[in-house]
Structures are given as C-alpha cells and as structure tokens.
mmCIF file of C-alpha atoms in Angstrom:
data_model
loop_
_atom_site.group_PDB
_atom_site.id
_atom_site.type_symbol
_atom_site.label_atom_id
_atom_site.label_comp_id
_atom_site.label_asym_id
_atom_site.label_seq_id
_atom_site.Cartn_x
_atom_site.Cartn_y
_atom_site.Cartn_z
ATOM 1 C CA UNK X 1266 0.015 0.144 -0.121
ATOM 2 C CA UNK X 1267 1.598 3.192 -0.958
ATOM 3 C CA UNK X 1268 -0.012 5.445 1.749
ATOM 4 C CA UNK X 1269 1.384 2.940 4.324
ATOM 5 C CA UNK X 1270 4.391 3.109 6.498
ATOM 6 C CA UNK X 1271 7.603 2.176 4.839
ATOM 7 C CA UNK X 1272 8.277 -0.414 7.286
ATOM 8 C CA UNK X 1273 6.586 -1.656 10.729
ATOM 9 C CA UNK X 1274 9.560 -1.354 12.687
ATOM 10 C CA UNK X 1275 9.461 2.140 14.305
ATOM 11 C CA UNK X 1276 12.610 3.764 15.741
ATOM 12 C CA UNK X 1277 11.531 7.197 16.251
ATOM 13 C CA UNK X 1278 8.287 9.406 16.027
ATOM 14 C CA UNK X 1279 8.558 13.234 16.268
ATOM 15 C CA UNK X 1280 5.870 15.797 15.826
ATOM 16 C CA UNK X 1281 7.524 19.513 14.478
ATOM 17 C CA UNK X 1282 6.116 22.893 15.180
ATOM 18 C CA UNK X 1283 4.262 22.675 12.125
ATOM 19 C CA UNK X 1284 2.412 19.658 13.264
ATOM 20 C CA UNK X 1285 4.187 17.520 10.749
ATOM 21 C CA UNK X 1286 4.289 14.053 12.269
ATOM 22 C CA UNK X 1287 7.380 12.201 11.195
ATOM 23 C CA UNK X 1288 7.909 8.595 11.559
ATOM 24 C CA UNK X 1289 11.414 7.026 11.332
ATOM 25 C CA UNK X 1290 11.854 3.270 10.523
ATOM 26 C CA UNK X 1291 14.648 1.168 9.775
ATOM 27 C CA UNK X 1292 13.764 1.407 6.195
ATOM 28 C CA UNK X 1293 13.124 4.821 5.905
ATOM 29 C CA UNK X 1294 11.341 8.121 6.828
ATOM 30 C CA UNK X 1295 7.845 8.810 6.602
ATOM 31 C CA UNK X 1296 5.530 12.061 7.156
ATOM 32 C CA UNK X 1297 1.762 11.810 7.835
ATOM 33 C CA UNK X 1298 -0.748 13.569 5.569
ATOM 34 C CA UNK X 1299 -3.634 13.893 7.876
ATOM 35 C CA UNK X 1300 -5.733 15.377 4.764
ATOM 36 C CA UNK X 1301 -5.303 12.103 3.180
ATOM 37 C CA UNK X 1302 -4.836 9.768 6.265
ATOM 38 C CA UNK X 1303 -1.637 8.214 4.598
ATOM 39 C CA UNK X 1304 2.121 8.474 4.849
ATOM 40 C CA UNK X 1305 4.265 10.015 2.293
ATOM 41 C CA UNK X 1306 7.691 7.901 2.107
ATOM 42 C CA UNK X 1307 11.145 9.446 1.900
ATOM 43 C CA UNK X 1308 14.174 7.144 0.963
ATOM 44 C CA UNK X 1309 17.679 8.498 0.948
ATOM 45 C CA UNK X 1310 19.462 8.589 -2.759
ATOM 46 C CA UNK X 1311 23.100 8.731 -3.151
ATOM 47 C CA UNK X 1312 24.728 11.740 -5.149
ATOM 48 C CA UNK X 1313 24.845 9.526 -8.116
ATOM 49 C CA UNK X 1314 21.154 8.727 -7.878
ATOM 50 C CA UNK X 1315 21.345 5.377 -6.527
ATOM 51 C CA UNK X 1316 19.316 3.944 -3.617
ATOM 52 C CA UNK X 1317 21.228 3.901 -0.499
ATOM 53 C CA UNK X 1318 21.470 0.489 1.180
ATOM 54 C CA UNK X 1319 20.745 1.823 4.601
ATOM 55 C CA UNK X 1320 17.868 4.033 5.348
ATOM 56 C CA UNK X 1321 17.335 3.480 9.066
ATOM 57 C CA UNK X 1322 16.395 6.879 10.895
ATOM 58 C CA UNK X 1323 17.306 6.806 14.361
ATOM 59 C CA UNK X 1324 16.607 10.452 15.591
ATOM 60 C CA UNK X 1325 14.681 13.440 14.826
ATOM 61 C CA UNK X 1326 14.917 16.955 16.406
ATOM 62 C CA UNK X 1327 13.545 20.404 15.197
ATOM 63 C CA UNK X 1328 16.311 23.271 15.931
ATOM 64 C CA UNK X 1329 15.141 26.705 17.033
ATOM 65 C CA UNK X 1330 15.249 28.073 13.745
ATOM 66 C CA UNK X 1331 12.544 25.573 12.593
ATOM 67 C CA UNK X 1332 14.504 23.386 10.509
ATOM 68 C CA UNK X 1333 14.183 19.404 10.986
ATOM 69 C CA UNK X 1334 17.208 17.402 11.472
ATOM 70 C CA UNK X 1335 17.272 13.093 11.021
ATOM 71 C CA UNK X 1336 20.085 11.277 12.401
ATOM 72 C CA UNK X 1337 20.626 8.372 9.997
ATOM 73 C CA UNK X 1338 22.922 5.458 9.738
ATOM 74 C CA UNK X 1339 24.586 6.997 6.958
ATOM 75 C CA UNK X 1340 25.062 10.358 8.670
ATOM 76 C CA UNK X 1341 22.965 13.786 9.561
ATOM 77 C CA UNK X 1342 20.454 14.991 7.214
ATOM 78 C CA UNK X 1343 18.096 18.316 7.230
ATOM 79 C CA UNK X 1344 14.660 18.875 5.530
ATOM 80 C CA UNK X 1345 14.494 21.891 3.437
ATOM 81 C CA UNK X 1346 10.446 22.829 3.741
ATOM 82 C CA UNK X 1347 10.841 24.997 1.071
ATOM 83 C CA UNK X 1348 12.099 22.967 -1.546
ATOM 84 C CA UNK X 1349 10.454 19.803 0.200
ATOM 85 C CA UNK X 1350 13.916 17.694 -0.248
ATOM 86 C CA UNK X 1351 16.571 16.601 2.003
ATOM 87 C CA UNK X 1352 20.320 17.349 2.113
ATOM 88 C CA UNK X 1353 23.067 15.575 3.739
ATOM 89 C CA UNK X 1354 25.219 17.811 6.395
ATOM 90 C CA UNK X 1355 28.644 17.570 6.876
ATOM 91 C CA UNK X 1356 31.195 19.519 8.942
ATOM 92 C CA UNK X 1357 34.615 19.419 9.438
ATOM 93 C CA UNK X 1358 36.005 18.238 12.887
ATOM 94 C CA UNK X 1359 39.595 17.775 14.923
ATOM 95 C CA UNK X 1360 42.131 15.711 13.309
ATOM 96 C CA UNK X 1361 40.296 15.149 10.231
ATOM 97 C CA UNK X 1362 36.615 13.796 11.800
ATOM 98 C CA UNK X 1363 33.655 14.504 9.735
ATOM 99 C CA UNK X 1364 30.000 13.541 10.385
ATOM 100 C CA UNK X 1365 29.435 12.641 6.927
ATOM 101 C CA UNK X 1366 28.783 8.769 7.132
ATOM 102 C CA UNK X 1367 28.606 8.307 10.680
ATOM 103 C CA UNK X 1368 25.884 6.455 12.407
ATOM 104 C CA UNK X 1369 23.836 9.214 14.121
ATOM 105 C CA UNK X 1370 22.030 7.810 17.332
ATOM 106 C CA UNK X 1371 21.127 10.578 19.119
ATOM 107 C CA UNK X 1372 20.503 14.593 18.710
ATOM 108 C CA UNK X 1373 19.774 17.329 20.793
ATOM 109 C CA UNK X 1374 18.806 21.246 19.915
ATOM 110 C CA UNK X 1375 21.263 23.556 22.012
ATOM 111 C CA UNK X 1376 21.785 27.248 22.002
ATOM 112 C CA UNK X 1377 20.703 28.945 18.540
ATOM 113 C CA UNK X 1378 22.477 27.430 15.749
ATOM 114 C CA UNK X 1379 24.130 24.524 17.746
ATOM 115 C CA UNK X 1380 23.302 20.835 17.706
ATOM 116 C CA UNK X 1381 24.837 17.882 19.924
ATOM 117 C CA UNK X 1382 25.471 14.968 17.790
ATOM 118 C CA UNK X 1383 25.795 11.400 19.385
ATOM 119 C CA UNK X 1384 27.406 8.985 17.207
ATOM 120 C CA UNK X 1385 29.342 5.521 17.727
ATOM 121 C CA UNK X 1386 32.614 7.627 17.424
ATOM 122 C CA UNK X 1387 31.928 10.038 20.498
ATOM 123 C CA UNK X 1388 29.786 12.936 20.855
ATOM 124 C CA UNK X 1389 29.902 16.047 18.819
ATOM 125 C CA UNK X 1390 28.771 19.874 19.163
ATOM 126 C CA UNK X 1391 27.935 21.056 15.650
ATOM 127 C CA UNK X 1392 28.222 24.933 15.220
ATOM 128 C CA UNK X 1393 25.554 25.591 12.311
ATOM 129 C CA UNK X 1394 27.271 28.986 11.791
ATOM 130 C CA UNK X 1395 30.741 28.278 11.853
ATOM 131 C CA UNK X 1396 30.275 25.042 10.083
ATOM 132 C CA UNK X 1397 32.298 23.365 12.479
ATOM 133 C CA UNK X 1398 32.838 20.400 15.249
ATOM 134 C CA UNK X 1399 33.899 19.927 18.505
ATOM 135 C CA UNK X 1400 34.331 16.529 19.267
ATOM 136 C CA UNK X 1401 34.286 14.882 23.017
ATOM 137 C CA UNK X 1402 35.324 11.199 23.757
ATOM 138 C CA UNK X 1403 36.389 9.036 26.156
ATOM 139 C CA UNK X 1404 40.337 9.573 25.289
ATOM 140 C CA UNK X 1405 39.716 13.274 26.450
ATOM 141 C CA UNK X 1406 40.738 14.404 29.654
ATOM 142 C CA UNK X 1407 39.309 16.591 32.028
ATOM 143 C CA UNK X 1408 35.877 18.081 31.923
ATOM 144 C CA UNK X 1409 35.770 17.085 28.091
ATOM 145 C CA UNK X 1410 35.897 13.596 28.685
ATOM 146 C CA UNK X 1411 32.741 11.371 28.425
ATOM 147 C CA UNK X 1412 32.340 7.860 29.686
ATOM 148 C CA UNK X 1413 31.900 6.184 26.407
ATOM 149 C CA UNK X 1414 32.141 6.731 22.636
ATOM 150 C CA UNK X 1415 29.188 4.776 21.762
ATOM 151 C CA UNK X 1416 26.511 7.316 22.286
ATOM 152 C CA UNK X 1417 23.119 6.158 22.804
ATOM 153 C CA UNK X 1418 20.888 8.920 23.926
ATOM 154 C CA UNK X 1419 20.882 12.852 24.743
ATOM 155 C CA UNK X 1420 18.209 13.894 27.189
ATOM 156 C CA UNK X 1421 17.698 17.782 28.263
ATOM 157 C CA UNK X 1422 17.738 18.164 32.209
ATOM 158 C CA UNK X 1423 15.183 20.751 32.111
ATOM 159 C CA UNK X 1424 17.727 23.352 32.414
ATOM 160 C CA UNK X 1425 20.960 24.329 30.614
ATOM 161 C CA UNK X 1426 22.371 20.968 31.075
ATOM 162 C CA UNK X 1427 21.606 17.522 29.495
ATOM 163 C CA UNK X 1428 22.308 13.873 30.166
ATOM 164 C CA UNK X 1429 24.446 11.597 27.632
ATOM 165 C CA UNK X 1430 24.051 7.973 27.663
ATOM 166 C CA UNK X 1431 26.691 6.052 26.128
ATOM 167 C CA UNK X 1432 27.990 2.394 26.150
ATOM 168 C CA UNK X 1433 30.428 3.327 28.988
ATOM 169 C CA UNK X 1434 27.753 4.799 31.245
ATOM 170 C CA UNK X 1435 25.989 8.084 32.073
ATOM 171 C CA UNK X 1436 27.406 11.825 31.780
ATOM 172 C CA UNK X 1437 25.692 14.909 32.322
ATOM 173 C CA UNK X 1438 26.858 18.466 30.918
ATOM 174 C CA UNK X 1439 27.132 21.179 33.119
ATOM 175 C CA UNK X 1440 27.174 24.592 31.324
ATOM 176 C CA UNK X 1441 28.693 25.918 34.597
ATOM 177 C CA UNK X 1442 31.952 24.194 33.869
ATOM 178 C CA UNK X 1443 31.346 23.832 30.251
ATOM 179 C CA UNK X 1444 32.078 20.172 30.617
ATOM 180 C CA UNK X 1445 30.492 16.677 31.686
ATOM 181 C CA UNK X 1446 30.345 15.142 34.979
ATOM 182 C CA UNK X 1447 31.007 11.357 34.760
ATOM 183 C CA UNK X 1448 28.337 8.940 36.641
ATOM 184 C CA UNK X 1449 29.844 5.943 35.170
ATOM 185 C CA UNK X 1450 30.597 3.138 38.107
ATOM 186 C CA UNK X 1451 29.506 5.504 40.765
ATOM 187 C CA UNK X 1452 26.993 5.026 43.773
ATOM 188 C CA UNK X 1453 26.526 8.284 44.734
ATOM 189 C CA UNK X 1454 23.550 8.983 42.524
#
C-alpha cells in the first residue's frame, strides 16, 4: 500500500512545530498526511542517484530556527521545507573527523545554531554558523571526557544541561563548568 508506513519497525516518532508527524523506521522516513490519512515516504538516494543500502532513521529534532534534522545510519540529514527536499550535512572536525557517513544515534538542539550529535565515535557539538565540530570522547582529559564513545541517547535536564547515555555509562553536561560530570560506575546518584 503506497500510503502505508515504509516499514513496521518504528525507531522514532516526532511532531514538529508545523504539526507534521514524522515517523522513522529502519527502512526510511515517513511523514503523515492528515488530509489523506496516509504517509509520504522518503528514501535516501546517493549523489549518483542510486538508492542507499541503509535508510534507517534513528532520531529526529527541530532546531530553534524551525529546521528538522534527522540522524541516520548514513549521517546527518536536514529537511528543506521550501524545496521539499533533504540534504546531507557534513562539517569538518578535529583531526579530520567528519559527520558525513557516521551513524547518528542521538540529537539534541542546544543554543541557537548549535546541535549536539551523538555517534558511535563520540559526542560532537555542531556549530551551524561556523560550520565546525567539536568532539568529546572517552580519550579526552578533564571535563571534556565522556564515559564512552558509543552514544545511545541525549536528554535535556530541563535547565541548561543535558544527560548523555553511552556504552560506557552516564554523563551530565554542566554549563557552569562547560564540561561533563561522569557518573560511570558511581554509587552517589
């Protein structure tokens, strides 16, 4: 059925500020059309026009400017409402690190023009205005260190900080120290 979901294995559901309901699956992205009571399917296509082998959508957020971002198994995507199209977003990071083809597991909107991006290769702060990345990993020292590089979730704490879940434990970003407090293997929670 062309109006049904692209797959039954739902990975994320998100309603944006325009009241569009986005449904991510392991086989692609869907947007619900309330007028027709059906879904519009979106599948990632490579630059050469070939369909991608992996269309999994893992997370969806809307930034403070109203753009909708999608974390996929093949990088970070952004939806252009004016054109009705998607674009891949890549930014250079330290030591040649890039977001381009990384598996994006978690996203969190932050200050205007900033997005936290959780990957299998650490946590990144994406500065959209400067088109730059800052990486936080388990090999960093001091307050830049996180418990594990395999980021599984990001959750706002209701103030200016947020929680990071990873394959190494739990961390909390504290804006007062501009860094992370590690809770891995701690009993004082």
